[in-house]
Coordinates of C-alpha atoms in Angstrom, one line a residue:
Chain A
M67 CA 45.9 -60.9 110.9
S68 CA 46.9 -57.3 110.2
G69 CA 45.4 -55.1 107.5
S70 CA 41.9 -53.9 107.1
S71 CA 39.0 -56.2 107.8
K72 CA 36.7 -57.7 105.2
Y73 CA 33.8 -57.0 107.6
Q74 CA 31.6 -54.2 106.3
P75 CA 28.6 -53.4 108.5
T76 CA 25.4 -52.8 106.5
S77 CA 22.9 -51.7 109.1
P78 CA 23.1 -48.1 110.6
V79 CA 23.3 -49.6 114.1
G80 CA 26.1 -51.9 112.9
K81 CA 28.0 -49.0 111.4
W82 CA 27.5 -46.9 114.5
F83 CA 28.8 -49.7 116.8
H84 CA 31.7 -50.6 114.5
E85 CA 33.0 -47.1 114.6
R86 CA 33.0 -47.1 118.4
L87 CA 34.1 -50.7 119.1
P88 CA 35.1 -52.9 116.1
I89 CA 34.7 -56.2 118.1
V90 CA 32.4 -57.8 115.5
A91 CA 35.2 -57.3 112.9
F92 CA 37.7 -58.7 115.3
V93 CA 35.7 -61.9 115.9
K94 CA 35.0 -62.3 112.2
D95 CA 38.7 -61.9 111.3
H96 CA 40.0 -64.2 114.1
A97 CA 37.3 -66.8 114.6
M98 CA 35.7 -67.1 111.2
D99 CA 37.8 -65.8 108.3
F100 CA 41.2 -66.6 109.7
P101 CA 43.2 -68.4 107.0
T102 CA 44.1 -71.8 108.3
P103 CA 46.3 -74.4 106.5
K104 CA 43.9 -76.8 104.7
N105 CA 45.8 -80.0 105.7
L106 CA 45.4 -79.9 109.5
N107 CA 44.8 -83.4 110.9
Y108 CA 42.9 -84.4 114.1
W109 CA 46.0 -83.9 116.3
W110 CA 45.3 -80.2 115.7
T111 CA 41.9 -80.4 117.3
F112 CA 43.3 -80.6 120.9
G113 CA 43.7 -76.8 121.2
G114 CA 39.9 -76.4 120.8
I115 CA 39.4 -79.4 123.2
L116 CA 41.6 -77.7 125.8
A117 CA 39.7 -74.5 125.6
V118 CA 36.4 -76.4 126.2
M119 CA 38.0 -78.3 129.1
L120 CA 39.1 -75.0 130.7
V121 CA 35.5 -73.7 130.4
V122 CA 34.1 -76.9 131.9
Q123 CA 36.5 -76.7 134.8
I124 CA 35.7 -73.1 135.5
I125 CA 31.9 -73.7 135.4
T126 CA 31.9 -76.8 137.5
G127 CA 34.4 -75.2 139.9
I128 CA 32.3 -72.1 140.5
V129 CA 29.3 -74.3 141.3
L130 CA 31.4 -76.5 143.7
V131 CA 32.5 -73.4 145.6
M132 CA 28.8 -72.6 146.3
H133 CA 28.8 -75.8 148.5
Y134 CA 32.4 -76.2 149.7
T135 CA 33.8 -75.0 153.0
P136 CA 37.6 -74.2 153.1
H137 CA 38.3 -75.1 156.7
V138 CA 40.3 -78.1 158.1
D139 CA 37.3 -79.2 160.3
F140 CA 34.7 -79.0 157.5
A141 CA 36.3 -79.4 154.1
F142 CA 36.2 -83.2 154.0
N143 CA 32.6 -83.3 155.2
S144 CA 31.5 -80.5 152.9
V145 CA 32.8 -82.6 149.9
E146 CA 30.9 -85.6 151.2
Q147 CA 27.8 -83.4 151.5
I148 CA 28.3 -82.4 147.9
M149 CA 28.5 -86.1 146.9
R150 CA 25.5 -87.2 149.0
D151 CA 23.1 -84.3 149.6
V152 CA 23.5 -81.5 147.1
N153 CA 21.3 -82.0 144.0
Y154 CA 23.5 -83.4 141.3
G155 CA 26.5 -82.6 143.5
W156 CA 28.0 -86.1 142.7
L157 CA 27.8 -85.3 139.0
I158 CA 29.3 -81.8 139.2
R159 CA 32.1 -83.0 141.5
Y160 CA 32.9 -86.1 139.3
M161 CA 32.9 -83.8 136.2
H162 CA 35.4 -81.5 137.9
M163 CA 37.6 -84.3 139.3
N164 CA 37.7 -86.2 136.0
G165 CA 37.8 -83.0 134.0
A166 CA 41.2 -82.3 135.5
S167 CA 42.5 -85.6 134.2
M168 CA 40.9 -85.0 130.8
F169 CA 42.6 -81.6 130.7
F170 CA 46.0 -83.2 131.2
I171 CA 45.3 -86.0 128.7
A172 CA 44.5 -83.3 126.1
V173 CA 47.4 -81.1 127.1
Y174 CA 49.9 -84.0 126.8
I175 CA 48.6 -84.9 123.3
H176 CA 48.7 -81.3 122.4
M177 CA 52.4 -81.0 123.6
F178 CA 53.5 -84.2 121.9
R179 CA 51.8 -83.0 118.7
G180 CA 53.9 -79.8 118.9
M181 CA 57.0 -81.8 119.5
Y182 CA 56.5 -84.2 116.6
F183 CA 55.5 -81.5 114.0
G184 CA 58.1 -79.0 115.2
S185 CA 55.5 -76.4 116.1
Y186 CA 58.0 -74.8 118.5
K187 CA 60.4 -73.7 115.8
A188 CA 60.8 -70.2 114.4
P189 CA 58.7 -68.2 114.1
R190 CA 56.6 -69.9 116.9
E191 CA 59.1 -69.9 119.8
V192 CA 57.0 -67.4 121.9
L193 CA 53.8 -69.3 121.2
W194 CA 55.5 -72.5 122.5
M195 CA 57.0 -70.8 125.6
I196 CA 53.6 -69.4 126.5
G197 CA 52.3 -72.9 126.2
V198 CA 54.9 -74.2 128.6
I199 CA 53.9 -71.5 131.1
I200 CA 50.3 -72.5 130.7
Y201 CA 51.3 -76.1 131.5
L202 CA 53.2 -75.0 134.6
V203 CA 50.2 -72.9 135.8
M204 CA 47.9 -75.9 135.1
M205 CA 50.1 -78.1 137.3
A206 CA 50.0 -75.6 140.1
T207 CA 46.2 -75.2 139.8
A208 CA 45.6 -78.9 139.8
F209 CA 47.9 -79.5 142.7
M210 CA 46.1 -76.9 144.9
G211 CA 42.7 -78.2 143.8
Y212 CA 43.7 -81.7 144.9
V213 CA 44.4 -80.4 148.4
L214 CA 40.9 -79.0 148.9
P215 CA 39.0 -82.2 149.7
W216 CA 41.4 -82.6 152.7
G217 CA 41.8 -86.3 152.4
Q218 CA 44.9 -88.2 153.3
M219 CA 46.4 -87.9 149.9
S220 CA 45.4 -84.2 149.8
F221 CA 47.3 -83.6 153.0
W222 CA 50.4 -85.7 152.4
G223 CA 50.6 -84.6 148.8
A224 CA 50.6 -81.0 149.9
K225 CA 53.1 -81.7 152.6
V226 CA 55.6 -83.5 150.3
I227 CA 55.3 -81.0 147.4
T228 CA 55.6 -77.9 149.6
N229 CA 58.6 -79.6 151.3
L230 CA 60.3 -79.6 148.0
F231 CA 61.0 -75.9 148.6
S232 CA 62.8 -76.8 151.9
A233 CA 65.6 -78.1 149.6
I234 CA 66.5 -74.5 148.7
P235 CA 69.8 -73.7 150.4
F236 CA 69.8 -71.4 153.5
V237 CA 66.3 -70.0 153.1
G238 CA 64.4 -73.2 152.4
D239 CA 62.8 -73.5 155.9
F240 CA 61.6 -69.8 155.9
V241 CA 60.1 -70.4 152.4
T242 CA 58.1 -73.5 153.5
T243 CA 56.9 -71.8 156.7
W244 CA 55.8 -68.8 154.6
L245 CA 54.0 -71.0 152.1
W246 CA 52.2 -72.9 154.9
G247 CA 51.4 -69.9 157.2
G248 CA 52.4 -72.1 160.1
Y249 CA 54.8 -74.9 161.0
S250 CA 53.0 -77.5 158.9
V251 CA 50.3 -77.8 156.3
D252 CA 47.2 -76.6 158.2
N253 CA 44.2 -74.4 158.0
P254 CA 46.1 -71.3 156.7
T255 CA 47.5 -73.5 153.9
L256 CA 44.1 -74.8 153.0
N257 CA 42.7 -71.3 152.9
R258 CA 45.4 -69.8 150.6
F259 CA 45.3 -72.9 148.3
F260 CA 41.6 -72.4 147.9
S261 CA 42.0 -68.7 147.1
L262 CA 44.7 -69.4 144.5
H263 CA 42.8 -72.4 143.1
Y264 CA 40.0 -70.0 142.3
L265 CA 42.3 -67.4 140.9
L266 CA 44.6 -69.4 138.7
P267 CA 42.0 -70.7 136.1
F268 CA 41.3 -67.0 135.2
V269 CA 45.1 -66.4 134.9
L270 CA 45.1 -69.5 132.6
A271 CA 42.3 -67.9 130.5
G272 CA 44.4 -64.8 130.2
L273 CA 47.4 -66.8 129.1
V274 CA 45.3 -68.7 126.6
I275 CA 44.4 -65.4 125.0
L276 CA 48.1 -64.6 124.7
H277 CA 48.7 -68.1 123.3
I278 CA 46.1 -67.6 120.6
W279 CA 47.4 -64.1 119.9
A280 CA 50.9 -65.5 119.4
L281 CA 49.3 -68.2 117.2
H282 CA 47.6 -65.7 115.0
V283 CA 50.7 -63.7 114.2
P284 CA 52.5 -66.5 112.2
G285 CA 49.3 -68.6 111.8
N286 CA 49.1 -72.4 112.3
N287 CA 51.9 -74.8 111.7
N288 CA 50.7 -77.9 109.7
P289 CA 51.6 -81.6 109.2
T290 CA 54.1 -80.7 106.4
G291 CA 55.8 -78.1 108.6
I292 CA 56.2 -75.8 105.6
A293 CA 54.9 -72.3 105.5
V294 CA 51.7 -71.2 103.9
K295 CA 52.6 -69.7 100.5
G296 CA 49.3 -68.3 99.4
P297 CA 45.5 -68.5 99.5
Q298 CA 45.5 -71.9 97.7
D299 CA 47.1 -73.4 100.9
T300 CA 44.4 -72.2 103.3
V301 CA 40.7 -72.4 104.1
P302 CA 38.8 -70.1 106.4
F303 CA 38.6 -71.3 110.0
H304 CA 34.8 -71.2 109.8
P305 CA 33.1 -73.4 108.8
Y306 CA 36.0 -75.9 108.0
Y307 CA 37.7 -76.0 111.4
T308 CA 34.8 -75.0 113.6
M309 CA 33.1 -78.2 112.3
K310 CA 36.3 -80.4 112.5
D311 CA 37.1 -79.1 116.0
G312 CA 33.5 -79.4 117.0
F313 CA 33.3 -83.0 115.9
A314 CA 36.6 -83.8 117.8
I315 CA 35.2 -82.0 120.9
V316 CA 32.1 -84.2 120.9
V317 CA 34.1 -87.4 120.6
F318 CA 36.4 -86.2 123.4
L319 CA 33.4 -85.4 125.6
I320 CA 32.0 -88.9 125.0
F321 CA 35.4 -90.3 126.3
Y322 CA 35.2 -87.9 129.3
A323 CA 31.6 -89.0 130.0
L324 CA 32.6 -92.6 130.1
F325 CA 34.8 -91.9 133.0
V326 CA 32.4 -89.5 134.8
F327 CA 29.5 -92.1 134.6
Y328 CA 31.3 -95.5 134.6
G329 CA 34.6 -95.0 136.3
P330 CA 34.6 -91.8 138.2
N331 CA 37.3 -92.9 140.7
Y332 CA 39.3 -94.9 138.3
M333 CA 42.0 -92.2 138.0
G334 CA 41.8 -91.2 141.6
D335 CA 43.3 -92.8 144.8
A336 CA 40.9 -94.5 147.3
V337 CA 43.1 -93.2 150.2
N338 CA 41.8 -89.7 149.5
Y339 CA 38.4 -90.8 150.9
V340 CA 40.1 -91.1 154.3
P341 CA 40.0 -87.7 156.2
A342 CA 43.4 -86.0 156.5
N343 CA 45.4 -87.0 159.6
P344 CA 48.6 -84.9 160.2
L345 CA 50.0 -87.6 162.6
S346 CA 50.0 -90.6 160.2
T347 CA 51.3 -90.9 156.7
P348 CA 49.6 -93.5 154.4
A349 CA 51.9 -96.4 153.4
H350 CA 52.1 -95.6 149.7
I351 CA 51.8 -92.0 148.9
K352 CA 51.9 -91.0 145.2
P353 CA 50.7 -88.0 143.3
E354 CA 47.9 -87.9 140.7
W355 CA 48.8 -89.7 137.5
Y356 CA 49.7 -86.6 135.5
Y357 CA 52.6 -85.8 137.8
L358 CA 54.1 -89.3 138.0
P359 CA 56.9 -88.9 135.4
F360 CA 58.2 -85.9 137.3
Y361 CA 57.8 -87.7 140.6
A362 CA 59.9 -90.6 139.2
I363 CA 62.6 -88.1 138.2
L364 CA 62.6 -86.6 141.7
R365 CA 63.0 -89.9 143.4
S366 CA 65.6 -91.2 141.0
I367 CA 68.2 -88.7 142.3
P368 CA 69.4 -89.9 145.7
D369 CA 70.1 -86.3 146.9
K370 CA 67.3 -84.0 148.1
L371 CA 68.5 -80.8 146.5
F372 CA 69.6 -82.3 143.2
G373 CA 66.4 -84.4 143.1
V374 CA 64.3 -81.2 143.3
I375 CA 66.5 -79.4 140.7
A376 CA 66.2 -82.4 138.3
M377 CA 62.4 -82.4 138.6
F378 CA 62.0 -78.7 137.9
S379 CA 64.6 -78.8 135.1
S380 CA 62.7 -81.6 133.4
I381 CA 59.8 -79.2 132.8
L382 CA 61.8 -76.0 132.4
I383 CA 64.0 -77.6 129.7
L384 CA 60.9 -77.4 127.5
L385 CA 61.4 -73.6 127.4
A386 CA 64.7 -74.1 125.6
L387 CA 63.4 -76.7 123.2
P388 CA 63.2 -74.3 120.2
W389 CA 67.0 -73.8 120.5
L390 CA 67.9 -77.3 121.4
D391 CA 66.4 -78.8 118.2
T392 CA 68.9 -77.6 115.6
S393 CA 67.1 -79.1 112.5
R394 CA 65.5 -76.6 110.2
V395 CA 62.9 -79.1 109.0
R396 CA 59.9 -78.7 111.3
S397 CA 57.7 -81.8 110.7
G398 CA 58.8 -85.2 111.9
N399 CA 57.2 -86.7 108.8
Y400 CA 60.3 -85.6 106.8
R401 CA 62.8 -86.6 109.5
P402 CA 63.3 -90.4 109.4
I403 CA 65.7 -90.7 112.3
F404 CA 64.0 -88.1 114.5
K405 CA 60.7 -89.9 114.1
G406 CA 62.2 -93.0 115.8
F407 CA 63.7 -91.0 118.6
F408 CA 60.4 -89.1 119.1
W409 CA 58.5 -92.3 119.7
V410 CA 61.2 -93.6 122.0
F411 CA 60.9 -90.4 124.0
V412 CA 57.1 -90.8 124.2
I413 CA 57.6 -94.4 125.6
V414 CA 60.2 -93.1 128.0
C415 CA 57.8 -90.5 129.4
I416 CA 55.1 -93.2 129.9
A417 CA 57.6 -95.6 131.4
L418 CA 58.7 -92.8 133.9
G419 CA 55.0 -92.4 134.8
F420 CA 54.8 -96.2 135.5
I421 CA 58.0 -96.0 137.7
G422 CA 56.6 -93.0 139.6
S423 CA 53.5 -95.1 140.6
K424 CA 55.7 -97.9 142.1
P425 CA 57.5 -97.9 145.4
P426 CA 61.2 -96.8 145.2
E427 CA 62.6 -100.3 145.7
G428 CA 64.6 -102.9 143.8
S429 CA 64.8 -102.7 140.0
Y430 CA 62.3 -99.7 139.9
V431 CA 65.1 -97.5 141.3
L432 CA 67.6 -98.6 138.6
W433 CA 65.1 -98.2 135.8
G434 CA 64.0 -94.8 137.1
R435 CA 67.6 -93.7 136.9
I436 CA 68.1 -95.0 133.4
L437 CA 64.9 -93.4 132.1
T438 CA 65.7 -90.1 133.9
A439 CA 69.1 -90.0 132.2
Y440 CA 67.5 -90.7 128.8
Y441 CA 64.9 -88.0 129.3
F442 CA 67.6 -85.4 129.6
I443 CA 69.9 -87.0 126.9
H444 CA 67.0 -86.7 124.5
F445 CA 66.9 -82.9 124.9
I446 CA 70.6 -82.1 125.5
V447 CA 72.4 -84.6 123.2
I448 CA 70.0 -86.3 120.7
L449 CA 68.0 -83.3 119.5
P450 CA 71.0 -80.9 118.9
L451 CA 73.0 -83.7 117.2
L452 CA 70.2 -85.0 115.0
G453 CA 69.7 -81.6 113.4
L454 CA 73.3 -81.7 112.3
L455 CA 73.6 -85.4 111.3
E456 CA 70.3 -86.3 109.9
T457 CA 69.4 -86.0 106.2
P458 CA 65.8 -85.0 105.9
K459 CA 63.5 -86.3 103.2
P460 CA 62.6 -83.8 100.4
L461 CA 59.9 -81.4 101.3
P462 CA 56.8 -80.8 99.1
A463 CA 56.8 -77.6 97.1
S464 CA 53.7 -76.3 99.0
I465 CA 50.9 -77.5 101.3
S466 CA 48.5 -77.6 98.3
D467 CA 50.9 -79.8 96.3
D468 CA 51.2 -82.2 99.2
V469 CA 47.4 -82.4 99.6
L470 CA 46.9 -83.0 95.9
A471 CA 49.7 -85.6 95.7
K472 CA 48.1 -87.5 98.6
A473 CA 44.6 -87.3 96.9
K474 CA 46.1 -88.8 93.7
L475 CA 47.6 -91.7 95.7
A476 CA 44.3 -92.4 97.3
Chain B
M82 CA 61.7 -38.4 136.0
V83 CA 64.3 -40.5 137.8
A84 CA 63.3 -39.1 141.2
T85 CA 59.6 -39.8 140.6
G86 CA 60.4 -43.3 139.4
A87 CA 62.6 -44.0 142.4
V88 CA 59.9 -42.8 144.9
A89 CA 57.3 -44.9 143.1
G90 CA 59.6 -47.9 143.2
V91 CA 60.3 -47.6 146.9
G92 CA 56.6 -47.0 147.6
A93 CA 55.7 -50.2 145.6
A94 CA 58.2 -52.2 147.6
L95 CA 56.9 -50.9 150.9
V96 CA 53.3 -51.7 150.0
A97 CA 54.4 -55.2 148.7
W98 CA 55.8 -56.1 152.1
P99 CA 52.5 -56.4 154.0
F100 CA 51.1 -58.5 151.2
I101 CA 54.1 -60.9 151.5
S102 CA 54.2 -60.9 155.3
Q103 CA 50.6 -61.7 155.7
M104 CA 51.4 -65.2 154.6
N105 CA 53.7 -65.9 157.5
P106 CA 52.3 -67.6 160.6
D107 CA 49.9 -65.3 162.4
A108 CA 49.8 -64.5 166.1
A109 CA 47.3 -67.3 166.9
V110 CA 49.6 -69.9 165.3
L111 CA 52.6 -68.5 167.2
A112 CA 50.6 -68.6 170.5
L113 CA 50.1 -72.3 170.3
A114 CA 53.7 -72.9 170.3
T115 CA 54.4 -74.6 173.7
I116 CA 53.1 -77.9 175.2
E117 CA 53.8 -79.8 178.5
V118 CA 54.4 -83.5 178.4
D119 CA 54.2 -85.9 181.4
L120 CA 56.9 -88.5 180.7
A121 CA 55.7 -90.8 183.5
S122 CA 52.8 -91.9 181.3
V123 CA 55.2 -93.5 178.7
P124 CA 56.3 -97.0 179.6
E125 CA 59.7 -98.3 178.7
G126 CA 59.9 -99.5 175.1
Q127 CA 56.9 -97.4 174.1
E128 CA 56.4 -94.2 172.3
I129 CA 53.7 -91.5 172.2
T130 CA 53.0 -89.1 169.3
L131 CA 51.8 -85.6 170.2
K132 CA 51.0 -82.7 168.1
W133 CA 53.3 -79.7 168.4
R134 CA 53.0 -76.7 166.0
G135 CA 50.8 -78.9 163.8
N136 CA 53.5 -81.5 163.5
P137 CA 53.9 -84.9 165.1
L138 CA 56.2 -85.0 168.1
F139 CA 57.7 -88.3 169.1
V140 CA 58.4 -89.0 172.8
R141 CA 60.1 -92.4 173.2
H142 CA 61.0 -94.2 176.4
R143 CA 64.0 -96.1 175.1
T144 CA 65.1 -99.5 176.3
K145 CA 68.7 -100.0 177.5
K146 CA 69.3 -102.1 174.3
E147 CA 68.3 -99.2 172.1
I148 CA 70.5 -96.7 174.0
E149 CA 73.5 -99.0 173.8
A150 CA 72.9 -99.6 170.1
A151 CA 72.9 -95.9 169.4
K152 CA 76.0 -95.3 171.6
S153 CA 78.0 -98.0 169.8
V154 CA 77.7 -96.1 166.4
P155 CA 81.0 -94.3 165.5
I156 CA 80.4 -90.6 164.4
A157 CA 82.2 -91.4 161.2
D158 CA 79.4 -93.8 160.2
L159 CA 76.7 -91.1 160.4
K160 CA 75.4 -89.4 157.3
D161 CA 74.7 -86.2 159.2
P162 CA 77.2 -85.6 162.0
D163 CA 75.3 -82.6 163.4
A164 CA 73.2 -83.2 166.5
R165 CA 70.3 -81.1 165.1
N166 CA 69.3 -80.4 168.7
A167 CA 67.7 -77.0 169.2
N168 CA 69.0 -77.0 172.8
L169 CA 72.6 -77.2 171.7
K170 CA 74.6 -75.0 169.4
S171 CA 74.7 -75.9 165.8
G172 CA 77.7 -78.0 164.8
D173 CA 77.7 -80.1 168.0
Q174 CA 78.3 -83.7 167.2
A175 CA 75.5 -86.2 166.8
T176 CA 76.5 -88.4 169.7
D177 CA 73.7 -90.3 171.4
V178 CA 73.9 -88.0 174.5
N179 CA 73.7 -84.9 172.3
R180 CA 70.3 -86.1 171.0
V181 CA 68.8 -86.3 174.5
V182 CA 69.4 -84.6 177.9
G183 CA 72.4 -86.1 179.8
G184 CA 71.2 -88.3 182.7
K185 CA 67.8 -88.7 181.0
E186 CA 69.0 -90.8 178.1
Q187 CA 66.0 -93.0 178.2
F188 CA 63.7 -90.2 176.9
L189 CA 64.2 -89.3 173.2
V190 CA 62.1 -86.2 172.3
M191 CA 62.1 -85.3 168.6
M192 CA 60.0 -84.3 165.7
G193 CA 58.3 -87.1 163.8
V194 CA 58.9 -85.2 160.5
C195 CA 61.2 -86.9 158.0
T196 CA 63.9 -84.4 157.0
H197 CA 63.4 -85.4 153.3
L198 CA 59.9 -84.3 152.4
G199 CA 58.1 -84.2 155.7
C200 CA 56.3 -87.6 156.0
V201 CA 55.9 -89.2 159.4
P202 CA 58.4 -92.1 159.9
D203 CA 57.0 -95.3 161.4
A204 CA 58.6 -96.7 164.6
N205 CA 60.1 -100.2 163.9
S206 CA 58.7 -102.5 166.5
S207 CA 60.7 -105.6 167.6
L208 CA 58.2 -107.6 165.5
K209 CA 59.0 -105.9 162.2
E210 CA 62.6 -106.4 161.2
F211 CA 64.2 -103.7 159.1
A212 CA 67.9 -103.7 158.3
V213 CA 68.2 -100.2 159.8
L214 CA 71.8 -100.6 160.9
E215 CA 73.6 -102.8 158.5
G216 CA 75.9 -105.1 160.5
S217 CA 74.5 -104.2 163.9
I218 CA 71.0 -104.5 165.4
K219 CA 68.1 -105.3 163.1
T220 CA 65.3 -103.7 165.1
G221 CA 64.4 -100.4 166.4
G222 CA 64.7 -97.0 164.9
W223 CA 62.3 -95.4 162.3
F224 CA 61.4 -96.0 158.7
C225 CA 59.8 -93.4 156.5
P226 CA 57.1 -94.9 154.3
C227 CA 57.3 -92.3 151.6
H228 CA 60.8 -92.5 150.1
G229 CA 62.5 -95.1 152.3
S230 CA 64.7 -93.1 154.7
Q231 CA 65.9 -95.1 157.7
Y232 CA 66.7 -93.6 161.1
D233 CA 68.5 -95.3 164.0
T234 CA 67.4 -95.6 167.7
A235 CA 68.7 -92.0 168.3
G236 CA 66.7 -90.7 165.4
R237 CA 69.8 -90.2 163.2
I238 CA 69.6 -90.6 159.4
R239 CA 71.4 -93.7 158.4
K240 CA 70.1 -94.6 154.9
G241 CA 67.9 -93.1 152.2
P242 CA 67.4 -89.6 150.7
A243 CA 66.8 -87.6 153.9
P244 CA 69.7 -85.2 154.5
E245 CA 69.4 -84.6 158.2
N246 CA 68.8 -86.3 161.6
L247 CA 65.3 -85.9 162.9
A248 CA 65.1 -82.5 164.6
V249 CA 65.2 -82.3 168.4
P250 CA 62.9 -79.4 169.3
P251 CA 63.7 -76.8 172.1
Y252 CA 62.5 -78.3 175.4
K253 CA 63.4 -78.4 179.1
Y254 CA 62.7 -80.4 182.2
L255 CA 60.2 -78.7 184.6
S256 CA 60.5 -81.6 187.1
D257 CA 61.9 -85.1 187.0
T258 CA 59.1 -86.4 184.8
K259 CA 57.7 -83.3 183.1
I260 CA 59.0 -81.4 180.1
V261 CA 57.8 -78.3 178.3
V262 CA 58.3 -78.2 174.5
G263 CA 58.7 -74.9 172.7

């Protein structure tokens, strides 16, 4: 928030420091006193959950690097050594491995929440677009991390995904050779992926700061989608939302721990416990679950170049979402027709994920194509038209009115 | 101002190049770029897989039936009519003889790298029947396990998402039964 801070240092040391670096005032304004809509529901806690998951991934990752060897001859064995010999190595690796999946579960919920409540609409377009970039960097980071154990899926996943760039007309082969540092995925590729996998989480941390900065200019959206009209609509972030987010984070960590302790390989692929063999491709290769919808889109197009274009477009189209949705009403709660289409879209995304996990044969191919078409129709046809054709429900006069009306009903 | 900015811009571009170029294959990778293969060790109807430039290289000793099956395919039926043979000029037709060396048609030397996304195609044995060539023979050729591309007995793409025939690397005969690849 702009304007002068409410923070007034009382001690002489506090005053001396404040005049030289007003960081205490900054933290108080942005992490404690920040006026936050008082009606945020639990779908709004996933931002905090994501911040915690990023920290968990960075800490467990830094520890893993202390024991990991980025070389084609040693990488697989060094991961096995972490699992068997390093004290608590199994725990730290399983935390990191499942932490990646938890990170994506949380980010998908966070994104769908933004889509349902129209959090991408003016004045939050830049906030949303930074979020899409964060998601892209997350995908690149997770992809390179998955290559590091140098199992069969690591190797062939890396080969297939880097080969996507060979679809670029004229320069495709030069680009792939440049990415690999050779004529195939090999030691130079493993080394550079390791370097970038260590770097990108810190890039993510920087982007998260920009994301929060862009959030703190207009302030939070909220379940009604209407703007804050005065102090009666808000509560200070601390203690109200530090406690609510804190509770949600604890519940989420319990869910995470269930996987770490009782199903650490449930979301992984057993074939990745076979060392990489550049001369033999496993019978069924598929990416990690969080890429499956996009993998299904790639395979649904029978042409190499257009398949790659469709796959990248399916993510990049999110950048245009603030302008594709023509409705001026933000929250899906007041858009009866949009609400239905939103849930259809969620189901289509999950169904695409299912198709991506299946071999490209028989009716899976046809369904993949139908669902891919629908995915794009949702953005290019349904959202622009709905804004023009739909009659939204009447909006409450203010956030406070809505909260009080709900309290009366209860 | 403009001159300073221009000099700084050119300087930045010049400094950027080493940082881009360092990612290209280094001298050690380039030095490993040739291998010799003794063809006498490959019996008829068998295939060996070697590693060349980090990729699988197929050397198949084709049977007469496989060669005839490949020869009987009209060029018009091919998805990719280019021979994709590094020893010929680009644009040469993908006839069976252009995929091998004339007079040595039994030895098919090519990369085991699917031209779609780089997986290793499996050779179809006579035991496993794949409908590789609809309406002609049912056996032989290669099948990619990743996205279902199918190649015929000359390694030419016939079905599936792969855009090109399997690449024939640069190679030449040193003697009657010995080749050098690369």
